[in-house]
Amino acid sequence: MLHLITGGSGSGKSAYAEQCILDFGALPRIYIATMYPFDEESHRRIARHREMRREKQFSTVECFTNLKEVQVPAGANVLLECLSNLTANELYQEGGAGEGTEEAVLEGVESLLGQAENLVIVTNEIFSDGILYDRETRRYQKLLGSLNRRLAARADRVTEVVYGIPLTVKKGEA
C-alpha cells in the first residue's frame, strides 16, 4: 500500500506519518531519511530525530540520492521522509540524477513498493504562498509538483495534514 502525506511546514504531517507506520503494528519499521546534513545544526537535528525514532522501533536508513538502491526487508513498513528533500538532493547534489530526477525518484519508489508491505511518503505543499520565485526555485517547484501529482495518482491513499488535522484526499483500501 502506498500512502502519500502532504502538508505545509509545521503542519504535523511527519508525526501523522510516523503514527500511520506505528498503526500497521508489524515490524520491521524502516525510516528512510533524506535530509542532507549541511552544517552542525543539521547534524544535531538528525541525531535528535534518530533517537526519537529508535524509541518507536524504527531502523533508520539515510538516503540522499539513488533511492532505487535502497534495500529493505521484505514486508517491511517503510516511511520515506521526505520527498521534497530527496527531489532537491537528486536535482542539485553532486552524483544526483540532475535532469533525470523525476524518473530516478519514481524508480526508487517503485523499487520500495516491490519490497515493502506499506510505504508512507511525506512530501511538502510548497505552492500556496503566492511568492514569485527565481527561475531555479520555480524549476524545483515544477519538478516536485509533477512528482506529487504522479505519486498521488499511483497512491492508494493521499492525506493532507492541516494544523495537525489529517484530511483524506484519496482513500483506497487500508
CSV table of N, CA and C in Angstrom, one decimal:
chain,number,residue,atom,x,y,z
A,1,MET,N,0.8,-1.2,0.0
A,1,MET,CA,0.0,0.0,0.0
A,1,MET,C,0.9,1.2,0.0
A,2,LEU,N,0.5,2.2,-0.8
A,2,LEU,CA,1.2,3.5,-0.9
A,2,LEU,C,0.3,4.6,-0.3
A,3,HIS,N,0.9,5.3,0.7
A,3,HIS,CA,0.1,6.4,1.3
A,3,HIS,C,1.0,7.6,1.2
A,4,LEU,N,0.5,8.6,0.4
A,4,LEU,CA,1.2,9.9,0.3
A,4,LEU,C,0.6,10.9,1.2
A,5,ILE,N,1.5,11.5,2.0
A,5,ILE,CA,1.1,12.5,3.0
A,5,ILE,C,1.7,13.9,2.7
A,6,THR,N,0.9,14.9,2.6
A,6,THR,CA,1.4,16.2,2.3
A,6,THR,C,0.9,17.2,3.3
A,7,GLY,N,1.5,18.4,3.3
A,7,GLY,CA,1.1,19.5,4.2
A,7,GLY,C,2.2,20.5,4.2
A,8,GLY,N,1.9,21.7,4.8
A,8,GLY,CA,2.8,22.8,4.8
A,8,GLY,C,3.8,22.5,6.0
A,9,SER,N,4.8,23.4,6.1
A,9,SER,CA,5.8,23.4,7.1
A,9,SER,C,5.1,23.5,8.5
A,10,GLY,N,5.4,22.6,9.4
A,10,GLY,CA,4.9,22.6,10.7
A,10,GLY,C,3.4,22.2,10.8
A,11,SER,N,2.9,21.5,9.8
A,11,SER,CA,1.5,21.1,9.8
A,11,SER,C,1.2,19.9,10.6
A,12,GLY,N,2.3,19.1,11.0
A,12,GLY,CA,2.1,17.9,11.7
A,12,GLY,C,2.1,16.6,10.9
A,13,LYS,N,2.5,16.8,9.6
A,13,LYS,CA,2.5,15.7,8.7
A,13,LYS,C,3.5,14.6,9.1
A,14,SER,N,4.6,15.0,9.6
A,14,SER,CA,5.6,14.0,10.0
A,14,SER,C,5.1,13.1,11.1
A,15,ALA,N,4.6,13.7,12.1
A,15,ALA,CA,4.0,13.0,13.3
A,15,ALA,C,2.9,12.1,12.8
A,16,TYR,N,2.1,12.6,12.0
A,16,TYR,CA,1.0,11.7,11.4
A,16,TYR,C,1.5,10.5,10.7
A,17,ALA,N,2.5,10.8,9.8
A,17,ALA,CA,3.1,9.7,9.0
A,17,ALA,C,3.7,8.6,9.9
A,18,GLU,N,4.5,9.1,11.0
A,18,GLU,CA,5.0,8.1,11.9
A,18,GLU,C,3.9,7.3,12.6
A,19,GLN,N,2.9,7.9,13.0
A,19,GLN,CA,1.7,7.2,13.6
A,19,GLN,C,1.1,6.2,12.6
A,20,CYS,N,1.0,6.6,11.4
A,20,CYS,CA,0.5,5.6,10.4
A,20,CYS,C,1.3,4.3,10.3
A,21,ILE,N,2.6,4.5,10.4
A,21,ILE,CA,3.5,3.3,10.4
A,21,ILE,C,3.3,2.5,11.7
A,22,LEU,N,3.3,3.2,12.8
A,22,LEU,CA,3.1,2.5,14.1
A,22,LEU,C,1.7,1.8,14.1
A,23,ASP,N,0.7,2.4,13.5
A,23,ASP,CA,-0.6,1.7,13.4
A,23,ASP,C,-0.6,0.4,12.6
A,24,PHE,N,0.3,0.3,11.7
A,24,PHE,CA,0.4,-1.0,11.0
A,24,PHE,C,0.8,-2.1,11.9
A,25,GLY,N,1.5,-1.8,13.0
A,25,GLY,CA,1.9,-2.7,14.0
A,25,GLY,C,3.1,-3.5,13.7
A,26,ALA,N,3.2,-4.2,12.6
A,26,ALA,CA,4.2,-5.2,12.3
A,26,ALA,C,5.6,-4.5,12.2
A,27,LEU,N,6.6,-5.3,12.6
A,27,LEU,CA,8.0,-4.9,12.3
A,27,LEU,C,8.5,-5.7,11.1
A,28,PRO,N,9.5,-5.3,10.5
A,28,PRO,CA,10.3,-4.1,10.8
A,28,PRO,C,9.7,-2.8,10.3
A,29,ARG,N,10.1,-1.7,11.0
A,29,ARG,CA,9.8,-0.4,10.6
A,29,ARG,C,11.1,0.3,10.1
A,30,ILE,N,11.0,0.7,8.9
A,30,ILE,CA,12.2,1.4,8.3
A,30,ILE,C,11.9,2.9,8.0
A,31,TYR,N,12.8,3.7,8.5
A,31,TYR,CA,12.6,5.2,8.2
A,31,TYR,C,13.7,5.6,7.3
A,32,ILE,N,13.4,6.0,6.1
A,32,ILE,CA,14.4,6.4,5.1
A,32,ILE,C,14.4,7.9,5.2
A,33,ALA,N,15.6,8.4,5.7
A,33,ALA,CA,15.8,9.8,6.0
A,33,ALA,C,16.6,10.4,4.8
A,34,THR,N,16.0,11.5,4.3
A,34,THR,CA,16.6,12.1,3.1
A,34,THR,C,17.3,13.5,3.3
A,35,MET,N,17.2,14.0,4.6
A,35,MET,CA,17.8,15.3,4.8
A,35,MET,C,19.3,15.2,4.8
A,36,TYR,N,19.9,16.0,3.9
A,36,TYR,CA,21.4,16.0,3.8
A,36,TYR,C,21.9,17.0,4.9
A,37,PRO,N,22.9,16.5,5.7
A,37,PRO,CA,23.5,17.3,6.8
A,37,PRO,C,24.5,18.3,6.3
A,38,PHE,N,24.0,19.6,6.1
A,38,PHE,CA,24.8,20.6,5.6
A,38,PHE,C,25.7,21.3,6.6
A,39,ASP,N,25.3,21.3,7.9
A,39,ASP,CA,26.0,22.0,8.9
A,39,ASP,C,25.9,21.3,10.2
A,40,GLU,N,26.5,21.9,11.3
A,40,GLU,CA,26.5,21.3,12.6
A,40,GLU,C,25.1,21.2,13.2
A,41,GLU,N,24.3,22.2,12.9
A,41,GLU,CA,22.9,22.2,13.4
A,41,GLU,C,22.1,21.1,12.8
A,42,SER,N,22.3,20.8,11.5
A,42,SER,CA,21.6,19.8,10.9
A,42,SER,C,22.0,18.4,11.4
A,43,HIS,N,23.3,18.3,11.7
A,43,HIS,CA,23.8,17.0,12.3
A,43,HIS,C,23.1,16.8,13.7
A,44,ARG,N,23.0,17.8,14.5
A,44,ARG,CA,22.3,17.7,15.8
A,44,ARG,C,20.8,17.4,15.6
A,45,ARG,N,20.2,18.0,14.7
A,45,ARG,CA,18.8,17.7,14.4
A,45,ARG,C,18.6,16.2,14.0
A,46,ILE,N,19.4,15.8,13.1
A,46,ILE,CA,19.4,14.4,12.6
A,46,ILE,C,19.6,13.4,13.8
A,47,ALA,N,20.5,13.7,14.6
A,47,ALA,CA,20.8,12.8,15.8
A,47,ALA,C,19.6,12.8,16.7
A,48,ARG,N,19.0,13.9,17.0
A,48,ARG,CA,17.8,14.0,17.8
A,48,ARG,C,16.7,13.2,17.3
A,49,HIS,N,16.4,13.4,16.0
A,49,HIS,CA,15.3,12.7,15.3
A,49,HIS,C,15.6,11.2,15.3
A,50,ARG,N,16.8,10.8,15.1
A,50,ARG,CA,17.1,9.4,15.1
A,50,ARG,C,16.8,8.7,16.4
A,51,GLU,N,17.2,9.4,17.5
A,51,GLU,CA,16.9,8.9,18.8
A,51,GLU,C,15.4,8.8,19.1
A,52,MET,N,14.7,9.8,18.7
A,52,MET,CA,13.2,9.7,18.8
A,52,MET,C,12.6,8.5,18.1
A,53,ARG,N,13.1,8.3,16.9
A,53,ARG,CA,12.6,7.1,16.1
A,53,ARG,C,13.0,5.8,16.7
A,54,ARG,N,14.1,5.7,17.3
A,54,ARG,CA,14.6,4.5,17.9
A,54,ARG,C,13.6,4.0,19.0
A,55,GLU,N,13.1,4.9,19.8
A,55,GLU,CA,12.1,4.6,20.8
A,55,GLU,C,10.8,4.0,20.2
A,56,LYS,N,10.6,4.3,18.9
A,56,LYS,CA,9.4,3.7,18.2
A,56,LYS,C,9.8,2.5,17.4
A,57,GLN,N,11.0,2.0,17.6
A,57,GLN,CA,11.5,0.8,16.9
A,57,GLN,C,11.6,1.0,15.4
A,58,PHE,N,12.0,2.2,15.0
A,58,PHE,CA,12.4,2.4,13.6
A,58,PHE,C,13.9,2.1,13.4
A,59,SER,N,14.2,1.5,12.3
A,59,SER,CA,15.6,1.4,11.8
A,59,SER,C,15.7,2.5,10.8
A,60,THR,N,16.8,3.3,10.9
A,60,THR,CA,17.0,4.5,10.0
A,60,THR,C,18.0,4.1,8.9
A,61,VAL,N,17.6,4.4,7.7
A,61,VAL,CA,18.4,4.3,6.5
A,61,VAL,C,18.6,5.7,6.0
A,62,GLU,N,19.8,6.2,5.9
A,62,GLU,CA,20.0,7.5,5.3
A,62,GLU,C,20.2,7.4,3.8
A,63,CYS,N,19.4,8.1,3.0
A,63,CYS,CA,19.4,8.1,1.6
A,63,CYS,C,19.2,9.5,1.0
A,64,PHE,N,20.3,10.0,0.5
A,64,PHE,CA,20.2,11.4,0.0
A,64,PHE,C,19.9,11.4,-1.5
A,65,THR,N,20.4,10.4,-2.2
A,65,THR,CA,20.2,10.2,-3.6
A,65,THR,C,20.1,8.7,-3.9
A,66,ASN,N,19.7,8.3,-5.1
A,66,ASN,CA,19.7,7.0,-5.6
A,66,ASN,C,18.8,6.0,-4.8
A,67,LEU,N,17.6,6.4,-4.6
A,67,LEU,CA,16.6,5.7,-3.8
A,67,LEU,C,16.5,4.2,-4.3
A,68,LYS,N,16.6,4.0,-5.6
A,68,LYS,CA,16.4,2.7,-6.1
A,68,LYS,C,17.4,1.6,-5.6
A,69,GLU,N,18.5,2.1,-5.0
A,69,GLU,CA,19.5,1.2,-4.5
A,69,GLU,C,19.2,0.8,-3.0
A,70,VAL,N,18.2,1.4,-2.4
A,70,VAL,CA,17.9,1.0,-1.0
A,70,VAL,C,17.2,-0.3,-1.0
A,71,GLN,N,17.7,-1.2,-0.1
A,71,GLN,CA,17.1,-2.5,0.1
A,71,GLN,C,16.5,-2.5,1.5
A,72,VAL,N,15.2,-2.9,1.6
A,72,VAL,CA,14.6,-3.1,2.9
A,72,VAL,C,14.1,-4.5,3.0
A,73,PRO,N,13.9,-5.0,4.2
A,73,PRO,CA,13.4,-6.4,4.4
A,73,PRO,C,12.0,-6.6,3.8
A,74,ALA,N,11.8,-7.7,3.2
A,74,ALA,CA,10.5,-8.0,2.5
A,74,ALA,C,9.4,-7.8,3.6
A,75,GLY,N,8.3,-7.2,3.2
A,75,GLY,CA,7.2,-7.0,4.1
A,75,GLY,C,7.3,-5.9,5.1
A,76,ALA,N,8.4,-5.1,5.0
A,76,ALA,CA,8.6,-4.0,6.0
A,76,ALA,C,7.6,-2.9,5.8
A,77,ASN,N,7.4,-2.1,6.9
A,77,ASN,CA,6.6,-0.9,6.8
A,77,ASN,C,7.6,0.2,6.7
A,78,VAL,N,7.6,1.0,5.7
A,78,VAL,CA,8.6,2.0,5.3
A,78,VAL,C,8.0,3.4,5.3
A,79,LEU,N,8.8,4.3,5.9
A,79,LEU,CA,8.4,5.7,5.9
A,79,LEU,C,9.5,6.5,5.2
A,80,LEU,N,9.2,7.1,4.1
A,80,LEU,CA,10.2,7.9,3.4
A,80,LEU,C,9.9,9.4,3.7
A,81,GLU,N,10.9,10.0,4.4
A,81,GLU,CA,10.8,11.4,4.9
A,81,GLU,C,12.0,12.2,4.4
A,82,CYS,N,11.9,13.0,3.5
A,82,CYS,CA,10.7,13.4,2.7
A,82,CYS,C,11.1,13.5,1.3
A,83,LEU,N,10.0,13.4,0.5
A,83,LEU,CA,10.1,13.5,-1.0
A,83,LEU,C,10.7,14.8,-1.4
A,84,SER,N,10.4,15.9,-0.7
A,84,SER,CA,10.9,17.2,-1.1
A,84,SER,C,12.5,17.3,-1.0
A,85,ASN,N,13.0,16.8,0.1
A,85,ASN,CA,14.5,16.7,0.3
A,85,ASN,C,15.1,15.8,-0.8
A,86,LEU,N,14.5,14.6,-1.0
A,86,LEU,CA,15.1,13.7,-1.9
A,86,LEU,C,15.1,14.3,-3.3
A,87,THR,N,14.0,15.0,-3.7
A,87,THR,CA,14.0,15.7,-5.0
A,87,THR,C,15.1,16.7,-5.1
A,88,ALA,N,15.2,17.6,-4.1
A,88,ALA,CA,16.3,18.6,-4.2
A,88,ALA,C,17.7,17.9,-4.2
A,89,ASN,N,17.9,16.9,-3.4
A,89,ASN,CA,19.2,16.2,-3.4
A,89,ASN,C,19.5,15.7,-4.8
A,90,GLU,N,18.5,15.0,-5.4
A,90,GLU,CA,18.7,14.4,-6.8
A,90,GLU,C,19.0,15.5,-7.8
A,91,LEU,N,18.3,16.6,-7.7
A,91,LEU,CA,18.5,17.7,-8.6
A,91,LEU,C,19.8,18.4,-8.5
A,92,TYR,N,20.2,18.7,-7.3
A,92,TYR,CA,21.3,19.6,-7.0
A,92,TYR,C,22.6,18.9,-6.5
A,93,GLN,N,22.5,17.8,-5.8
A,93,GLN,CA,23.7,17.2,-5.2
A,93,GLN,C,24.6,16.6,-6.3
A,94,GLU,N,25.9,16.7,-6.1
A,94,GLU,CA,26.9,16.0,-7.0
A,94,GLU,C,26.6,14.5,-6.9
A,95,GLY,N,26.5,13.9,-8.0
A,95,GLY,CA,26.2,12.5,-8.0
A,95,GLY,C,24.7,12.2,-8.0
A,96,GLY,N,23.9,13.3,-8.0
A,96,GLY,CA,22.4,13.1,-8.1
A,96,GLY,C,22.0,12.9,-9.5
A,97,ALA,N,20.7,12.7,-9.8
A,97,ALA,CA,20.2,12.4,-11.1
A,97,ALA,C,20.1,13.6,-12.0
A,98,GLY,N,20.2,14.8,-11.5
A,98,GLY,CA,20.1,16.0,-12.3
A,98,GLY,C,18.9,16.1,-13.1
A,99,GLU,N,19.0,16.2,-14.4
A,99,GLU,CA,17.9,16.3,-15.3
A,99,GLU,C,17.0,15.0,-15.3
A,100,GLY,N,17.5,13.9,-14.8
A,100,GLY,CA,16.7,12.7,-14.7
A,100,GLY,C,16.1,12.5,-13.3
A,101,THR,N,16.0,13.5,-12.6
A,101,THR,CA,15.5,13.4,-11.2
A,101,THR,C,14.1,12.8,-11.1
A,102,GLU,N,13.2,13.2,-11.9
A,102,GLU,CA,11.8,12.7,-11.8
A,102,GLU,C,11.8,11.2,-11.9
A,103,GLU,N,12.4,10.7,-13.0
A,103,GLU,CA,12.4,9.3,-13.2
A,103,GLU,C,13.2,8.5,-12.2
A,104,ALA,N,14.3,9.1,-11.7
A,104,ALA,CA,15.0,8.4,-10.7
A,104,ALA,C,14.2,8.2,-9.4
A,105,VAL,N,13.5,9.3,-9.0
A,105,VAL,CA,12.7,9.2,-7.8
A,105,VAL,C,11.6,8.2,-8.0
A,106,LEU,N,10.9,8.2,-9.1
A,106,LEU,CA,9.8,7.3,-9.3
A,106,LEU,C,10.3,5.8,-9.4
A,107,GLU,N,11.5,5.6,-10.0
A,107,GLU,CA,12.1,4.3,-10.0
A,107,GLU,C,12.3,3.8,-8.6
A,108,GLY,N,12.9,4.7,-7.7
A,108,GLY,CA,13.1,4.4,-6.3
A,108,GLY,C,11.9,4.0,-5.6
A,109,VAL,N,10.8,4.8,-5.8
A,109,VAL,CA,9.5,4.5,-5.1
A,109,VAL,C,9.0,3.1,-5.6
A,110,GLU,N,9.1,2.8,-6.9
A,110,GLU,CA,8.6,1.5,-7.4
A,110,GLU,C,9.4,0.4,-6.8
A,111,SER,N,10.7,0.6,-6.7
A,111,SER,CA,11.6,-0.4,-6.0
A,111,SER,C,11.2,-0.7,-4.6
A,112,LEU,N,10.9,0.4,-3.8
A,112,LEU,CA,10.5,0.2,-2.5
A,112,LEU,C,9.1,-0.5,-2.4
A,113,LEU,N,8.2,-0.1,-3.3
A,113,LEU,CA,6.9,-0.8,-3.3
A,113,LEU,C,7.0,-2.3,-3.6
A,114,GLY,N,8.0,-2.7,-4.3
A,114,GLY,CA,8.2,-4.1,-4.6
A,114,GLY,C,8.8,-4.9,-3.4
A,115,GLN,N,9.2,-4.1,-2.4
A,115,GLN,CA,9.8,-4.8,-1.3
A,115,GLN,C,9.0,-4.7,0.0
A,116,ALA,N,8.3,-3.5,0.2
A,116,ALA,CA,7.6,-3.2,1.4
A,116,ALA,C,6.2,-3.7,1.4
A,117,GLU,N,5.7,-3.9,2.6
A,117,GLU,CA,4.2,-4.2,2.7
A,117,GLU,C,3.5,-2.8,2.6
A,118,ASN,N,4.0,-1.8,3.3
A,118,ASN,CA,3.4,-0.5,3.2
A,118,ASN,C,4.5,0.5,3.1
A,119,LEU,N,4.2,1.5,2.2
A,119,LEU,CA,5.1,2.6,2.0
A,119,LEU,C,4.4,3.9,2.3
A,120,VAL,N,4.9,4.7,3.2
A,120,VAL,CA,4.3,6.0,3.5
A,120,VAL,C,5.3,7.1,3.1
A,121,ILE,N,4.9,8.0,2.3
A,121,ILE,CA,5.8,9.0,1.8
A,121,ILE,C,5.3,10.4,2.2
A,122,VAL,N,6.2,11.2,2.9
A,122,VAL,CA,5.9,12.5,3.3
A,122,VAL,C,6.4,13.5,2.2
A,123,THR,N,5.6,14.4,1.8
A,123,THR,CA,6.1,15.5,0.9
A,123,THR,C,5.6,16.8,1.4
A,124,ASN,N,6.0,17.9,0.8
A,124,ASN,CA,5.6,19.2,1.2
A,124,ASN,C,4.7,19.9,0.2
A,125,GLU,N,3.8,20.7,0.8
A,125,GLU,CA,3.0,21.6,0.0
A,125,GLU,C,3.7,22.9,0.0
A,126,ILE,N,4.3,23.3,-1.2
A,126,ILE,CA,5.1,24.5,-1.2
A,126,ILE,C,4.6,25.4,-2.3
A,127,PHE,N,3.4,25.3,-2.6
A,127,PHE,CA,2.9,26.0,-3.8
A,127,PHE,C,1.8,27.1,-3.5
A,128,SER,N,1.5,27.3,-2.3
A,128,SER,CA,0.4,28.2,-1.9
A,128,SER,C,0.8,29.6,-1.4
A,129,ASP,N,2.0,29.9,-1.3
A,129,ASP,CA,2.4,31.1,-0.7
A,129,ASP,C,2.3,32.4,-1.5
A,130,GLY,N,2.1,32.2,-2.8
A,130,GLY,CA,1.9,33.3,-3.7
A,130,GLY,C,3.1,34.1,-4.1
A,131,ILE,N,4.3,33.6,-3.6
A,131,ILE,CA,5.5,34.3,-3.9
A,131,ILE,C,6.0,33.9,-5.3
A,132,LEU,N,6.5,34.9,-6.0
A,132,LEU,CA,7.1,34.6,-7.3
A,132,LEU,C,8.6,34.4,-7.1
A,133,TYR,N,9.1,33.2,-7.3
A,133,TYR,CA,10.5,32.8,-7.0
A,133,TYR,C,11.3,32.9,-8.3
A,134,ASP,N,12.6,32.8,-8.1
A,134,ASP,CA,13.6,32.8,-9.2
A,134,ASP,C,13.4,31.6,-10.0
A,135,ARG,N,14.0,31.6,-11.2
A,135,ARG,CA,13.9,30.5,-12.2
A,135,ARG,C,14.2,29.2,-11.6
A,136,GLU,N,15.3,29.1,-10.9
A,136,GLU,CA,15.8,27.8,-10.4
A,136,GLU,C,14.8,27.2,-9.3
A,137,THR,N,14.3,28.1,-8.5
A,137,THR,CA,13.4,27.6,-7.5
A,137,THR,C,12.1,27.2,-8.2
A,138,ARG,N,11.6,27.9,-9.2
A,138,ARG,CA,10.4,27.5,-9.9
A,138,ARG,C,10.7,26.2,-10.6
A,139,ARG,N,11.9,25.9,-11.1
A,139,ARG,CA,12.2,24.6,-11.7
A,139,ARG,C,12.0,23.5,-10.7
A,140,TYR,N,12.5,23.7,-9.5
A,140,TYR,CA,12.4,22.7,-8.4
A,140,TYR,C,10.9,22.6,-8.1
A,141,GLN,N,10.1,23.7,-7.9
A,141,GLN,CA,8.7,23.6,-7.6
A,141,GLN,C,8.0,22.8,-8.7
A,142,LYS,N,8.3,23.0,-9.9
A,142,LYS,CA,7.6,22.3,-11.0
A,142,LYS,C,7.9,20.9,-11.0
A,143,LEU,N,9.1,20.5,-10.7
A,143,LEU,CA,9.5,19.1,-10.6
A,143,LEU,C,8.8,18.4,-9.4
A,144,LEU,N,8.8,19.1,-8.3
A,144,LEU,CA,8.2,18.5,-7.1
A,144,LEU,C,6.7,18.4,-7.3
A,145,GLY,N,6.1,19.4,-7.9
A,145,GLY,CA,4.7,19.3,-8.2
A,145,GLY,C,4.3,18.1,-9.1
A,146,SER,N,5.1,17.9,-10.1
A,146,SER,CA,4.9,16.8,-11.0
A,146,SER,C,5.0,15.5,-10.3
A,147,LEU,N,6.1,15.3,-9.5
A,147,LEU,CA,6.2,14.1,-8.7
A,147,LEU,C,5.0,13.9,-7.7
A,148,ASN,N,4.6,15.0,-7.0
A,148,ASN,CA,3.5,14.9,-6.1
A,148,ASN,C,2.2,14.4,-6.9
A,149,ARG,N,2.0,15.0,-8.1
A,149,ARG,CA,0.8,14.6,-8.9
A,149,ARG,C,0.9,13.1,-9.3
A,150,ARG,N,2.1,12.7,-9.8
A,150,ARG,CA,2.2,11.3,-10.2
A,150,ARG,C,2.1,10.3,-9.1
A,151,LEU,N,2.7,10.7,-8.0
A,151,LEU,CA,2.6,9.7,-6.8
A,151,LEU,C,1.2,9.7,-6.2
A,152,ALA,N,0.5,10.9,-6.2
A,152,ALA,CA,-0.9,10.9,-5.8
A,152,ALA,C,-1.7,10.0,-6.6
A,153,ALA,N,-1.5,10.0,-7.9
A,153,ALA,CA,-2.3,9.2,-8.9
A,153,ALA,C,-2.0,7.7,-8.6
A,154,ARG,N,-0.7,7.4,-8.3
A,154,ARG,CA,-0.3,6.0,-8.0
A,154,ARG,C,-0.7,5.5,-6.6
A,155,ALA,N,-0.9,6.4,-5.7
A,155,ALA,CA,-1.1,6.1,-4.3
A,155,ALA,C,-2.5,5.5,-4.0
A,156,ASP,N,-2.5,4.6,-3.0
A,156,ASP,CA,-3.8,4.1,-2.6
A,156,ASP,C,-4.5,5.1,-1.7
A,157,ARG,N,-3.7,5.9,-0.9
A,157,ARG,CA,-4.3,6.9,0.0
A,157,ARG,C,-3.5,8.2,-0.2
A,158,VAL,N,-4.2,9.3,-0.1
A,158,VAL,CA,-3.5,10.6,-0.1
A,158,VAL,C,-4.1,11.4,1.1
A,159,THR,N,-3.3,11.9,1.9
A,159,THR,CA,-3.8,12.7,3.1
A,159,THR,C,-3.0,14.0,3.1
A,160,GLU,N,-3.8,15.1,3.3
A,160,GLU,CA,-3.2,16.4,3.6
A,160,GLU,C,-3.4,16.7,5.1
A,161,VAL,N,-2.3,17.1,5.7
A,161,VAL,CA,-2.4,17.4,7.2
A,161,VAL,C,-2.3,18.9,7.3
A,162,VAL,N,-3.4,19.5,7.9
A,162,VAL,CA,-3.5,20.9,8.1
A,162,VAL,C,-3.7,21.2,9.6
A,163,TYR,N,-2.8,21.9,10.2
A,163,TYR,CA,-2.9,22.2,11.6
A,163,TYR,C,-3.0,21.0,12.5
A,164,GLY,N,-2.3,19.9,12.1
A,164,GLY,CA,-2.4,18.7,12.8
A,164,GLY,C,-3.6,17.8,12.6
A,165,ILE,N,-4.4,18.3,11.7
A,165,ILE,CA,-5.7,17.5,11.3
A,165,ILE,C,-5.5,16.8,10.0
A,166,PRO,N,-5.5,15.5,10.0
A,166,PRO,CA,-5.4,14.8,8.7
A,166,PRO,C,-6.7,14.9,7.9
A,167,LEU,N,-6.6,15.3,6.6
A,167,LEU,CA,-7.8,15.4,5.8
A,167,LEU,C,-7.6,14.4,4.6
A,168,THR,N,-8.5,13.5,4.5
A,168,THR,CA,-8.4,12.5,3.5
A,168,THR,C,-8.7,13.1,2.1
A,169,VAL,N,-7.8,13.0,1.2
A,169,VAL,CA,-7.9,13.4,-0.2
A,169,VAL,C,-8.3,12.3,-1.1
A,170,LYS,N,-7.7,11.1,-0.8
A,170,LYS,CA,-8.0,9.9,-1.6
A,170,LYS,C,-7.9,8.8,-0.7
A,171,LYS,N,-8.9,7.9,-0.7
A,171,LYS,CA,-9.0,6.8,0.3
A,171,LYS,C,-9.2,5.5,-0.5
A,172,GLY,N,-8.2,4.7,-0.5
A,172,GLY,CA,-8.3,3.3,-1.0
A,172,GLY,C,-8.4,2.3,0.1
A,173,GLU,N,-8.2,1.1,-0.2
A,173,GLU,CA,-8.2,0.1,0.8
A,173,GLU,C,-7.1,0.3,1.8
A,174,ALA,N,-7.3,0.1,3.0
A,174,ALA,CA,-6.3,0.3,4.1
A,174,ALA,C,-5.6,-0.9,4.3
